[in-house]
Amino acid sequence: MAASARSFRELSLLLALALCSALASSVDGETSRRFWIENDAFWKDGEQFQIVGGDVHYFRIIPEYWKDRLLRAKALGLNTIQTYVPWNLHEPEPRSWEFRGFADIESYLRLAHELEMLVMLRVGPYICGEWDLGGFPPWLLSIEPALKLRSSDSAYLSLVERWWSVLLPKVAPLLYVNGGPIIMVQIENEFGSFGNDKRYLHNLVLLARRYLGNDVILYTTDGGTIGTLKNGSIPQDDVFAAVDFSTGDNPWPIFRLQKQYNFPGKSAPLTAEFYTGWLTHWGESIATTDARSTAKALKDILCRNGSAVLYMAHGGTNFGFYNGANTGQDESEYKADLTSYDYDAPIKEHGDVQNPKYKGMLYSLRRVIHECTGTPLRPLPDNIERGNYGLVKLQKVASLFDILDKICDPPKVSVSEQPLSMEQSGQMFGFLLYFSEYQGIGPYNILSIPKVHDRAQVFVSCSLDGVRNRRYAGTIERWSNKPLQIPSLSCSSNTSLYILVENMGRVNYGQYIFDKKGILSSVEMDGITLRHWKMYPLSFDALGVLAKFQPIQQITNARNNKVPIHGDAQNKLRASSFYRNGLSEGPEIYEGHFHIDSDNEVKDTFISFRGWNKGVAFVNNFNIGRFWPAMGPQCALYVPAPILRAGDNVVVIFELHGPNPEHTINLVEDPDFTCGSNK
């Protein structure tokens, strides 16, 4: 019965696709809409076509700004938009589908169509993209037996099929052949750098064809080397192989290599990721690339009739907890990505185009596109106004340990003999608080957590005191994991141990992508394994009800009240009075208010966190992301105007280590990437 119902649904979908195609081909007697590859070139509706594209990710832009960013991309000279589709955004919980707000992909694609831009859609299921877990939903990591991600594992593929059975029918009516903007659909992403499971790729192609039909170009993207193309390309399934490579590499030998992995005549030269900049991790200097050399490299492609997609045309922002991370040769060599995904792209994080890559007089990407393709130079778009709202005074609302009952739902507390991972506890993002007890003996005890992902703050108190009189004991980090010496509290009872673990973003690329979070090993005190654990998942949904609603004074003279950042990042936490003598009130929540007089005064702004340590910030209940000025380089978080409102605006900060001495934040006009110990 189920099989027959499924067959009926598939037959209905194919009939609908056929009807759409027939309608598209017969409107006013016009020639059928068609996009294809022939004679090693792209063709659209009977004419040769050069793809001049750029990645603009809908999920990194507040929806109110989708049109603005697409128009800026069009003014750059682009005719095509490329975007990933992150599975984790659309299925946050099993069988719970989300296609509203940031996740309203259909509206985004229709908007691109209205603006007469084509679309290359990268549906995954893996996307990489410096996005948490490469776009995979983290609940996949909680399934037992463990799934083999990015493989022909039947259990994994069944979940991909369930996901695509929801996504692809939404996409199908928007294919170019059906009157929409989508000319190409990417299968997986850079799989040749990960494995060589051709059966897996073949299964993805069969799934895609089932829902999209045979008239859309499916493509793969892999590095321009023999090994990656051999592993990742599947020409036998009629899938076009595109390439990517470092900006500045000679593209044409790579395009000739590309031909070997496409059928004869089916290898239009295309780099699906022409890098306009690069990503940045916490603790690094902000990545920048030279505008002149970038423009020259693009010219080498476009002026010889090659096609290119700028990665990125506009980077955007990793709002919330969605940033990704990378590792080195070992999974402990962990580096989390910034909240900003500016990428040094021609359209900056906040939409600015007043930069050499976009509008340089001689060597800009915009001028190269005009020179090579003949695309008219469109008028430069105006920049969106930004506001300097000045310094805002914050006050402490509560300590974490005082409000556990308010930000942790009791039914969601887990109890286990051994620590559970975040995924096992149902806490997919953010923070998980672990609790156990031990018997303190001697002047100090040695705590060891061999595997913690990613950062653990340790607190102790006498069990009879409950959460009162806690002492901060130190921090254990994934990338510098060392045993921690904990001074004895001379308790008359057991000692309570609290370990707050932050998930700083899952690995999105490479062999360590199966990146569970939380405490992933036993916990030992003086070599003895601790048992009987409770896990408290922290939810920030209730932050709005914690406010004391006391008026917060806004300091308007920002220029004369700059707050200096602390010094060396390694010594800063130790130097702060918050840690003096090991005493700590623990992570705390702060709140501030600022007033905007009228709708006309509501503008984009940046919140500078100079002088603060590490945490997460919320503006009017919207999670604008993580801040970590102690590590840098990002000092300020972007706040788009649609998040703000005329009247009272509320900023709530979850600070892990202690506020700046003045308890102020600064709302400024410009981004700032000059924080950190190496600045």
XYZ file of C-alpha atoms in Angstrom:
679
model
C 0.000 0.000 0.000
C 2.794 2.415 0.980
C 4.760 1.502 -2.139
C 1.765 2.115 -4.408
C 1.068 5.460 -2.716
C 4.674 6.479 -3.232
C 4.536 5.440 -6.887
C 1.381 7.504 -7.332
C 3.054 10.586 -5.787
C 6.090 10.190 -8.039
C 3.887 9.751 -11.121
C 1.903 12.867 -10.152
C 5.104 14.863 -9.756
C 6.424 13.759 -13.150
C 3.097 14.667 -14.788
C 3.231 18.086 -13.119
C 6.765 18.643 -14.368
C 5.735 17.619 -17.858
C 2.798 20.028 -17.738
C 5.014 22.881 -16.535
C 7.473 22.141 -19.336
C 4.700 22.031 -21.920
C 3.271 25.348 -20.721
C 6.703 26.964 -20.742
C 7.287 25.857 -24.329
C 3.944 27.042 -25.688
C 3.458 30.510 -24.200
C 2.770 32.922 -27.106
C 4.306 30.384 -29.417
C 7.795 31.191 -28.210
C 10.707 28.785 -28.381
C 10.979 26.492 -25.378
C 13.022 27.808 -22.472
C 16.150 25.725 -22.382
C 19.606 25.825 -20.818
C 22.213 23.294 -21.890
C 25.893 22.587 -22.699
C 27.092 22.037 -26.253
C 30.411 22.573 -28.066
C 32.074 23.173 -24.686
C 29.881 26.187 -24.012
C 26.699 27.066 -22.135
C 23.622 27.819 -24.236
C 20.405 29.573 -23.229
C 17.372 29.684 -25.493
C 19.432 29.131 -28.613
C 22.235 31.585 -27.831
C 25.668 31.031 -26.308
C 25.757 32.158 -22.682
C 28.557 33.101 -20.304
C 27.887 32.581 -16.604
C 29.061 35.558 -14.548
C 27.801 34.552 -11.140
C 28.296 35.070 -7.462
C 27.423 33.316 -4.221
C 24.864 35.229 -2.159
C 23.493 33.009 0.616
C 19.910 33.723 1.654
C 20.475 32.249 5.123
C 23.258 34.748 5.927
C 21.153 37.820 5.111
C 18.144 39.134 6.974
C 15.213 38.590 4.555
C 14.348 42.296 4.466
C 17.727 42.827 2.762
C 17.538 40.017 0.191
C 16.445 42.391 -2.577
C 19.073 44.975 -1.687
C 21.922 42.461 -1.803
C 20.710 40.912 -5.063
C 20.469 44.347 -6.683
C 24.029 45.106 -5.575
C 25.139 41.817 -7.112
C 23.356 42.719 -10.337
C 24.974 46.171 -10.395
C 28.333 44.402 -10.068
C 27.550 42.857 -13.450
C 26.421 39.406 -12.350
C 23.764 37.526 -14.287
C 23.580 34.493 -11.975
C 23.273 33.908 -8.239
C 24.591 30.749 -6.592
C 23.480 29.644 -3.147
C 23.744 26.638 -0.880
C 20.722 25.093 0.834
C 21.593 24.172 4.454
C 19.640 21.112 5.552
C 20.025 22.015 9.238
C 18.149 25.287 8.742
C 15.176 23.574 7.134
C 14.897 20.429 9.292
C 16.058 21.566 12.757
C 14.387 18.523 14.321
C 13.459 15.233 12.628
C 10.425 15.743 10.384
C 10.043 19.338 11.601
C 10.232 21.476 8.467
C 11.034 25.178 8.397
C 10.540 27.365 5.325
C 9.733 30.730 6.886
C 11.817 33.850 7.477
C 15.494 33.158 6.844
C 14.456 29.719 5.564
C 11.948 30.944 2.962
C 14.023 29.732 0.033
C 11.123 29.823 -2.431
C 10.634 33.552 -1.884
C 14.356 34.127 -2.327
C 14.440 32.222 -5.603
C 11.338 34.018 -6.893
C 12.908 37.334 -5.972
C 16.017 36.475 -7.992
C 13.711 35.631 -10.895
C 11.862 38.950 -10.579
C 15.218 40.731 -10.752
C 16.039 38.781 -13.932
C 18.873 36.814 -12.411
C 19.504 33.124 -12.980
C 20.253 30.701 -10.145
C 22.702 27.861 -9.567
C 21.329 25.918 -6.606
C 23.618 23.838 -4.368
C 21.252 21.439 -2.601
C 23.840 19.338 -0.777
C 23.016 17.359 1.267
C 26.515 18.414 2.399
C 27.421 22.042 1.631
C 30.587 22.906 3.627
C 30.292 26.716 3.353
C 31.822 27.497 6.780
C 28.391 26.536 8.133
C 27.798 24.350 11.203
C 28.418 20.658 10.353
C 28.559 21.525 6.659
C 24.797 22.028 6.664
C 23.935 18.637 8.150
C 21.353 18.708 10.973
C 23.222 17.925 14.218
C 20.552 15.442 15.295
C 22.079 13.119 12.687
C 24.960 12.687 15.150
C 22.632 11.323 17.837
C 21.434 8.358 15.769
C 22.638 4.893 16.803
C 24.295 3.021 15.266
C 26.256 6.004 14.023
C 25.515 7.134 10.495
C 28.264 7.241 7.904
C 27.815 10.756 6.599
C 28.567 11.452 2.941
C 28.422 7.776 1.999
C 26.165 5.130 0.495
C 25.178 4.051 4.010
C 21.508 3.121 3.558
C 20.393 4.651 6.871
C 21.989 7.969 5.935
C 20.620 7.901 2.394
C 17.101 7.238 3.637
C 17.242 10.497 5.623
C 18.621 12.361 2.611
C 15.737 10.971 0.558
C 13.237 12.151 3.175
C 14.797 15.643 3.134
C 14.947 15.922 -0.646
C 11.389 14.612 -0.961
C 10.366 17.829 0.804
C 12.889 20.252 -0.712
C 13.068 19.267 -4.365
C 9.308 19.423 -5.106
C 9.507 23.054 -3.914
C 12.429 23.633 -6.273
C 11.060 21.865 -9.355
C 8.530 24.543 -10.437
C 11.365 27.116 -10.271
C 13.612 25.330 -12.776
C 14.441 27.342 -15.884
C 12.664 24.887 -18.163
C 9.538 25.392 -16.050
C 9.649 29.180 -16.260
C 11.820 29.787 -13.197
C 15.418 31.000 -12.649
C 17.258 27.750 -11.777
C 19.605 26.700 -14.580
C 21.790 24.215 -12.670
C 21.576 22.124 -9.487
C 24.718 20.996 -7.669
C 25.048 17.500 -6.214
C 27.058 17.298 -2.961
C 30.054 19.647 -2.653
C 33.756 19.047 -3.291
C 33.247 15.346 -2.625
C 36.505 14.518 -4.368
C 38.381 16.055 -1.435
C 36.593 13.697 0.965
C 36.077 10.267 -0.611
C 35.437 8.252 -3.753
C 32.107 6.547 -3.044
C 30.625 6.697 -6.559
C 27.637 4.661 -5.449
C 26.730 7.460 -3.057
C 26.930 10.104 -5.777
C 24.959 7.885 -8.157
C 22.176 7.559 -5.573
C 22.030 11.332 -5.188
C 21.689 11.723 -8.952
C 18.827 9.210 -9.069
C 17.057 11.095 -6.270
C 17.538 14.455 -7.955
C 16.307 13.178 -11.314
C 13.255 11.633 -9.674
C 12.056 15.033 -8.472
C 13.637 17.436 -10.985
C 13.429 15.480 -14.218
C 16.077 15.214 -16.922
C 16.006 18.755 -18.359
C 18.094 20.521 -15.702
C 21.893 20.418 -15.621
C 23.172 18.617 -12.549
C 26.732 19.490 -11.621
C 29.515 18.733 -9.175
C 32.251 21.088 -7.987
C 35.725 19.825 -7.118
C 39.241 21.130 -6.815
C 41.057 21.358 -10.121
C 43.386 18.390 -9.623
C 43.449 14.879 -11.042
C 42.781 13.266 -7.666
C 39.801 15.409 -6.675
C 38.176 15.302 -10.102
C 38.682 11.550 -10.372
C 37.006 11.016 -6.985
C 34.242 13.586 -7.272
C 33.086 13.635 -10.900
C 30.376 11.352 -12.324
C 30.102 12.005 -16.093
C 28.636 8.525 -16.580
C 25.520 9.850 -14.836
C 25.373 12.848 -17.199
C 26.533 15.217 -14.447
C 28.630 18.220 -15.441
C 31.952 18.577 -13.581
C 32.840 22.163 -12.602
C 36.102 23.086 -10.901
C 37.500 25.469 -8.320
C 41.081 26.524 -7.649
C 43.126 29.170 -5.885
C 42.691 32.683 -7.218
C 45.757 33.512 -9.277
C 46.353 29.963 -10.516
C 46.527 29.740 -14.306
C 42.921 28.706 -15.042
C 43.268 27.328 -18.539
C 45.369 24.225 -17.833
C 42.788 23.426 -15.151
C 39.939 23.918 -17.612
C 41.725 21.553 -20.007
C 41.958 19.015 -17.181
C 38.259 19.563 -16.523
C 37.524 18.324 -20.057
C 38.859 14.895 -19.160
C 36.029 14.475 -16.630
C 33.192 15.617 -18.875
C 31.880 14.035 -22.067
C 33.268 15.469 -25.330
C 31.681 18.816 -26.090
C 30.131 18.965 -22.614
C 32.903 20.805 -20.751
C 32.107 24.517 -20.664
C 34.998 26.119 -18.720
C 33.519 27.046 -15.331
C 35.011 27.773 -11.954
C 32.086 27.453 -9.561
C 34.086 29.087 -6.760
C 36.269 32.010 -7.836
C 37.574 33.187 -4.472
C 37.229 36.940 -3.941
C 38.631 36.640 -0.416
C 38.882 34.051 2.318
C 37.478 32.945 5.659
C 38.824 33.956 9.081
C 38.964 32.033 12.362
C 39.002 33.471 15.870
C 42.558 34.287 16.863
C 43.712 35.109 13.325
C 44.183 38.420 11.575
C 41.273 39.277 9.312
C 41.756 37.705 5.877
C 42.148 40.162 3.010
C 43.127 39.768 -0.618
C 44.434 42.294 -3.120
C 41.767 43.866 -5.336
C 44.077 44.302 -8.319
C 45.319 40.704 -8.424
C 41.784 39.393 -7.857
C 40.458 41.453 -10.770
C 43.339 40.342 -13.004
C 42.656 36.679 -12.214
C 38.981 37.114 -13.088
C 39.908 38.856 -16.323
C 42.049 35.861 -17.336
C 38.872 33.768 -17.232
C 36.128 36.055 -18.496
C 38.000 37.729 -21.353
C 38.661 34.289 -22.863
C 34.956 33.342 -22.660
C 35.291 31.264 -19.528
C 32.575 31.348 -16.879
C 33.052 32.101 -13.190
C 31.042 32.312 -9.981
C 32.443 34.683 -7.373
C 32.772 33.056 -3.968
C 31.684 35.228 -2.322
C 29.922 38.105 -4.096
C 28.439 38.948 -0.695
C 29.370 37.002 2.408
C 26.870 38.112 5.036
C 26.745 37.022 8.668
C 26.750 33.784 10.670
C 23.893 34.863 12.912
C 23.031 32.752 15.938
C 25.100 29.604 16.501
C 25.498 28.542 12.858
C 29.173 29.332 12.246
C 31.352 26.418 11.179
C 34.910 25.442 12.118
C 37.993 23.717 10.761
C 40.660 21.379 12.087
C 44.248 20.612 11.207
C 45.885 17.185 11.037
C 44.294 16.316 14.384
C 40.752 17.031 15.549
C 42.152 18.906 18.554
C 43.596 21.499 16.165
C 40.248 23.241 16.218
C 39.524 26.728 14.868
C 36.041 28.225 14.905
C 34.905 30.725 12.281
C 33.977 34.301 13.100
C 30.414 35.535 13.373
C 31.153 37.836 10.442
C 31.303 36.140 7.055
C 32.444 39.302 5.295
C 34.981 37.179 3.338
C 36.567 40.378 1.986
C 33.956 40.104 -0.768
C 33.151 43.018 -3.109
C 29.812 43.512 -1.334
C 30.729 43.814 2.325
C 28.923 42.177 5.245
C 26.755 45.288 5.693
C 26.227 45.829 1.954
C 28.937 48.461 1.430
C 30.258 48.720 -2.142
C 32.665 51.624 -1.583
C 35.735 49.424 -1.830
C 38.390 48.711 -4.496
C 37.063 45.263 -5.421
C 33.647 46.624 -6.310
C 34.296 50.130 -7.647
C 38.040 50.641 -8.051
C 38.872 53.074 -10.850
C 41.181 50.719 -12.752
C 41.172 47.219 -11.297
C 37.717 46.429 -9.934
C 35.704 43.273 -10.519
C 32.873 45.431 -11.837
C 35.060 46.980 -14.544
C 36.554 43.622 -15.522
C 33.074 42.144 -15.972
C 32.077 45.142 -18.110
C 35.259 44.967 -20.211
C 35.134 41.225 -20.814
C 31.411 40.652 -21.294
C 30.088 43.969 -22.546
C 27.605 44.135 -19.671
C 26.632 47.819 -19.273
C 28.012 49.547 -16.192
C 24.969 50.005 -14.019
C 24.798 52.960 -11.619
C 26.517 52.305 -8.318
C 23.963 51.555 -5.595
C 23.817 53.903 -2.642
C 25.137 52.558 0.613
C 22.649 51.793 3.351
C 22.818 54.410 6.073
C 24.460 53.379 9.322
C 23.829 54.809 12.759
C 26.162 55.746 15.609
C 23.936 55.412 18.655
C 26.787 55.827 21.117
C 27.673 54.134 24.378
C 25.011 52.187 26.218
C 25.277 51.344 29.906
C 24.410 47.764 30.846
C 23.446 46.296 34.151
C 23.664 42.791 35.457
C 20.345 40.971 35.311
C 21.376 37.643 36.813
C 24.105 35.070 37.238
C 23.677 31.877 35.271
C 23.515 29.673 38.349
C 20.786 31.824 39.891
C 18.390 31.374 36.973
C 18.935 27.772 35.927
C 15.265 27.072 36.597
C 14.310 29.840 34.164
C 16.617 29.039 31.256
C 16.590 25.257 31.613
C 13.356 23.329 31.199
C 13.318 20.661 34.008
C 11.857 17.889 31.784
C 14.852 18.346 29.457
C 17.452 17.702 32.170
C 19.246 14.430 31.461
C 20.557 12.001 34.071
C 23.258 9.483 33.216
C 26.003 7.432 34.800
C 28.483 8.950 32.333
C 28.403 12.383 30.677
C 26.234 12.565 27.576
C 27.119 14.489 24.457
C 25.099 17.556 23.574
C 23.412 15.661 20.768
C 22.423 12.828 23.114
C 21.018 15.414 25.518
C 18.956 17.044 22.784
C 20.969 20.284 23.003
C 22.031 20.866 19.418
C 23.518 24.355 19.755
C 24.843 26.679 22.416
C 25.687 25.511 25.928
C 25.244 22.477 28.181
C 25.908 22.535 31.935
C 27.212 19.287 33.459
C 26.903 18.537 37.189
C 28.422 15.839 39.387
C 29.986 15.507 42.837
C 33.277 14.258 44.242
C 34.931 13.885 47.606
C 37.659 16.486 47.925
C 40.752 15.153 49.696
C 44.022 16.976 50.302
C 45.009 20.559 49.459
C 43.959 20.209 45.809
C 42.538 17.786 43.260
C 43.397 17.163 39.603
C 40.533 17.260 37.093
C 40.998 15.600 33.713
C 38.592 15.658 30.749
C 40.447 13.934 27.887
C 37.908 14.948 25.237
C 35.766 18.063 25.442
C 34.210 19.862 22.456
C 34.790 22.705 22.571
C 35.375 24.825 25.669
C 34.622 23.996 29.294
C 34.469 26.406 32.237
C 34.816 24.644 35.577
C 33.239 25.748 38.868
C 33.149 24.082 42.283
C 31.237 24.610 45.520
C 30.485 22.702 48.684
C 27.450 20.546 48.040
C 25.632 21.810 51.132
C 25.888 25.329 49.702
C 24.137 24.375 46.459
C 25.068 26.852 43.733
C 26.074 29.515 46.252
C 29.695 30.364 46.952
C 30.923 28.886 43.730
C 34.572 29.204 42.886
C 35.888 29.447 39.366
C 38.505 26.736 38.853
C 39.632 27.318 35.274
C 38.941 26.497 31.636
C 39.690 23.381 29.605
C 39.788 23.897 25.853
C 39.690 21.439 22.993
C 42.776 22.959 21.376
C 44.890 23.100 24.576
C 43.505 20.354 26.767
C 45.429 20.036 30.029
C 44.469 18.676 33.460
C 43.173 21.320 35.835
C 44.332 21.740 39.433
C 41.407 22.538 41.719
C 42.145 23.876 45.228
C 40.303 22.143 48.048
C 37.283 23.944 49.489
C 37.550 22.013 52.798
C 33.916 21.026 52.505
C 32.198 19.163 55.313
C 30.229 17.397 52.568
C 30.975 16.409 48.998
C 32.165 18.982 46.498
C 29.846 19.940 43.653
C 31.413 20.135 40.212
C 29.834 22.310 37.494
C 31.214 22.209 33.949
C 29.727 24.642 31.434
C 30.566 23.483 27.896
C 30.205 25.722 24.871
C 29.624 24.323 21.400
C 31.613 26.861 19.369
C 30.510 25.540 15.970
C 30.850 22.133 14.358
C 33.576 21.254 11.896
C 32.303 21.743 8.350
C 35.141 20.341 6.248
C 37.502 17.380 6.226
C 37.811 13.999 7.878
C 36.668 15.161 11.342
C 33.242 16.361 10.262
C 31.476 13.897 12.590
C 31.924 16.511 15.291
C 29.869 15.745 18.381
C 29.812 18.382 21.088
C 30.020 18.441 24.868
C 31.994 16.092 27.114
C 32.886 13.084 24.963
C 34.958 11.070 27.436
C 34.950 10.059 31.055
C 35.758 12.757 33.607
C 38.385 11.909 36.197
C 39.271 13.483 39.515
C 42.635 12.315 40.805
C 42.435 9.400 38.362
C 39.015 8.250 39.621
C 36.155 8.304 37.139
C 33.265 10.514 38.261
C 29.769 9.129 37.853
C 26.151 10.179 38.347
C 25.846 13.152 36.018
C 23.100 15.637 35.318
C 23.047 17.615 32.081
C 21.231 20.983 31.986
C 20.553 22.346 28.465
C 20.538 26.149 28.426
C 17.811 27.840 26.417
C 17.936 31.552 25.670
C 14.308 31.743 24.606
C 13.338 33.045 28.038
C 15.890 35.861 28.258
C 13.202 38.437 27.557
C 11.372 37.662 30.800
C 14.465 38.093 32.963
C 14.643 41.848 32.557
C 14.115 43.956 35.639
C 12.812 46.740 33.407
C 14.916 49.336 35.189
C 15.822 52.288 32.953
C 19.349 52.110 31.573
C 21.105 55.378 30.875
C 22.471 55.823 27.368
C 25.769 57.665 27.055
C 25.745 59.636 23.830
C 29.248 61.092 23.792
C 30.822 57.969 22.330
C 33.932 59.619 20.958
C 35.053 60.815 24.369
C 34.245 57.606 26.186
C 36.151 54.916 24.343
C 36.701 51.805 26.437
C 40.174 50.297 25.956
C 40.429 46.584 25.316
C 42.343 44.438 27.748
C 45.856 43.371 26.873
C 47.220 39.953 26.024
C 44.391 37.456 25.544
C 46.140 34.732 27.516
C 46.717 36.953 30.541
C 43.518 38.973 30.304
C 41.230 36.502 32.010
C 43.702 36.055 34.840
C 44.164 39.792 35.264
C 40.492 40.602 35.519
C 39.157 41.239 39.007
C 36.400 38.820 38.090
C 38.888 36.012 38.677
C 40.769 37.463 41.628
C 41.493 34.778 44.209
C 39.561 32.287 42.105
C 36.239 33.819 43.102
C 33.563 34.116 40.427
C 29.867 34.692 40.201
C 29.999 32.592 37.058
C 28.689 33.526 33.606
C 26.293 36.423 33.805
C 23.508 38.063 31.847
C 23.578 41.811 31.239
C 20.977 44.077 29.748
C 21.006 47.548 28.231
C 18.502 49.789 26.496
C 18.880 52.457 23.848
C 16.241 54.714 22.327
C 15.728 55.560 18.663
C 13.578 58.636 18.183
C 11.774 57.821 14.918
C 11.495 55.349 12.077
C 13.758 57.572 9.978
C 16.505 57.154 12.551
C 16.427 53.346 12.475
C 19.675 52.383 10.729
C 22.221 49.605 10.508
C 24.784 49.683 13.288
C 27.588 47.653 14.847
C 27.930 46.796 18.529
C 31.519 47.102 19.685
C 32.445 44.716 22.498
C 35.874 46.130 23.243
C 36.718 45.382 26.854
C 34.341 42.434 27.107
C 35.572 38.845 27.070
C 33.460 36.186 25.355
C 29.805 35.439 24.918
C 26.639 35.786 22.869
C 24.552 38.889 22.191
C 20.848 39.393 21.524
C 19.163 42.526 20.165
C 15.405 42.690 20.583
C 15.434 38.903 21.136
C 17.413 38.279 17.915
C 20.672 36.342 18.315
C 23.242 38.469 16.438
C 26.028 35.977 17.184
C 29.129 35.331 19.273
C 31.627 37.941 20.399
C 35.183 37.231 21.552
C 37.257 40.423 21.415
C 39.794 38.917 23.816
C 40.744 36.543 21.011
C 39.855 38.730 18.023
C 40.047 39.842 15.371
C 36.320 40.718 15.327
C 35.466 43.484 17.795
C 31.976 44.428 16.646
C 28.847 42.525 15.620
C 26.629 43.671 12.757
C 23.067 44.737 13.620
C 20.856 45.197 10.521
C 18.276 47.943 10.795
C 15.251 45.607 10.413
C 16.143 44.124 13.816
C 15.792 47.567 15.407
C 12.725 49.731 15.960
C 11.741 53.254 16.812
C 11.526 53.631 20.572
C 13.127 51.302 23.092
C 15.643 48.684 21.925
C 16.998 45.987 24.221
C 20.454 44.416 24.165
C 20.994 41.268 26.245
C 24.475 39.803 26.657
C 25.448 36.383 27.971
C 29.024 37.063 29.114
C 31.076 34.015 30.058
C 33.934 35.657 31.921
C 33.137 39.192 33.000
C 32.123 42.576 31.557
C 34.331 45.460 30.665
C 34.955 47.610 33.745
C 32.505 50.323 32.661
C 29.703 47.875 31.795
C 29.238 49.602 28.435
C 28.897 48.675 24.811
C 29.379 51.090 21.928
C 26.988 51.263 18.969
C 29.131 52.468 16.083
C 28.888 52.942 12.311
C 31.762 50.797 11.111
C 32.986 47.192 11.391
C 36.147 46.592 13.399
C 38.547 43.672 13.029
C 41.431 44.974 15.148
C 40.844 43.154 18.434
C 42.875 40.309 19.909
C 46.147 39.688 21.673
C 48.166 40.016 18.460
C 46.857 43.525 17.748
